[in-house]
Amino acid sequence: MDPAVLTGITQSVSTGTLPGWERVDELVREAHRRHTDERSGTVADYIPVLAEVDPELFGLALIESDGGLHDAGDALHSFSIQSISKMFVYALAIQEHGHERVREIVGVNNTGLPFNSVMAIELNGGHPMNPMVNAGAIATTALMPGATSVERWERLRDGLSAFAGRSLGLDGVVYASEAESNDRNRAIGRLLRSYGRLEGEPDEVVDVYTRQCALSVTAHDLAVMGATLADGGVNPVTGARVVSADVCRDTLAVVASTGLYERSGEWLFEIGLPAKSGVSGGIVAVAPGKGAVAGFSPRLDHAGNSVRSQLAIGHLSRSLGLNLFASAPAAPETTRS
Ligand code: GLN
């Protein structure tokens, strides 16, 4: 479908192309191979069951906007999506309620504090500030349409499944483990409610949020989901429109400034791509108009971002020229006056 049908206006978009399929495939394999020996970082253990994962797992996937697929290593290994769900739920919320309403309710600025900070809420008069940290993500989940929390959960799961191009299932073990140990998120839900910033019953909203984090995905799925945001909202594998092109632009702007928590500035400076990470070890980075790269490896840095995934995605950003801020002169300097 022409984006103009949904947005009412045809916009200019950033451009650029990837080299041919074979070259991309070679570089994906190289990025995976180069960083397999990296063993720094630690596996998350604050959700008890996550501590049991094999730390050696390492998958990498790249999906091109034209549907080209590339998988390396454990790209088809399943893990819980965790915080990466925030970016896709945010996209669904903007699609449903519009740019302005979601901006007002949730906000778009970086808190500069850890993802599960309670202080960030207190410092900002109860405003969640940002949809990529838990407070803002919980407020965003509350915006899912539906008369009951079961309906809201189903809408959310269907929406994320459309991004992935397949029906995503709940990892019941991860859900049960987090539901038993998520006092902090429940406290955040209640705090938001006490400030009048949360629609709905806080425990129910946090339950839907806990479920969304326990959806089971692979690095390949994450790359398809990201590639949908790189492709103006159309899933490049199924051809189905999931959200409008404007929603992709809004979502990626927020993700660029906050997707890797308090390391987001450093990431954008070094790698130059909007990317979102999760505590189970996934990261997805989106190159608008070109495609998306997703990594999965469980060892994390101090902010909660997968170490190997960052290295492999960084490698591809450089070798494929994905950095959004990089340019070269249009004409050789000597031909100008
Ligand atoms: N479910 C996790 C939480 O809410 C997600 C956190 C993350 O991936 N950083 O704490």
Coordinates of C-alpha atoms in Angstrom, one line a residue, residues 32 79 247 301 335:
H32 CA 29.5 -13.6 13.8
F79 CA 14.5 -16.6 24.1
V247 CA 4.8 5.5 13.2
D301 CA 27.4 -5.2 30.0
T335 CA 35.2 20.1 -8.9

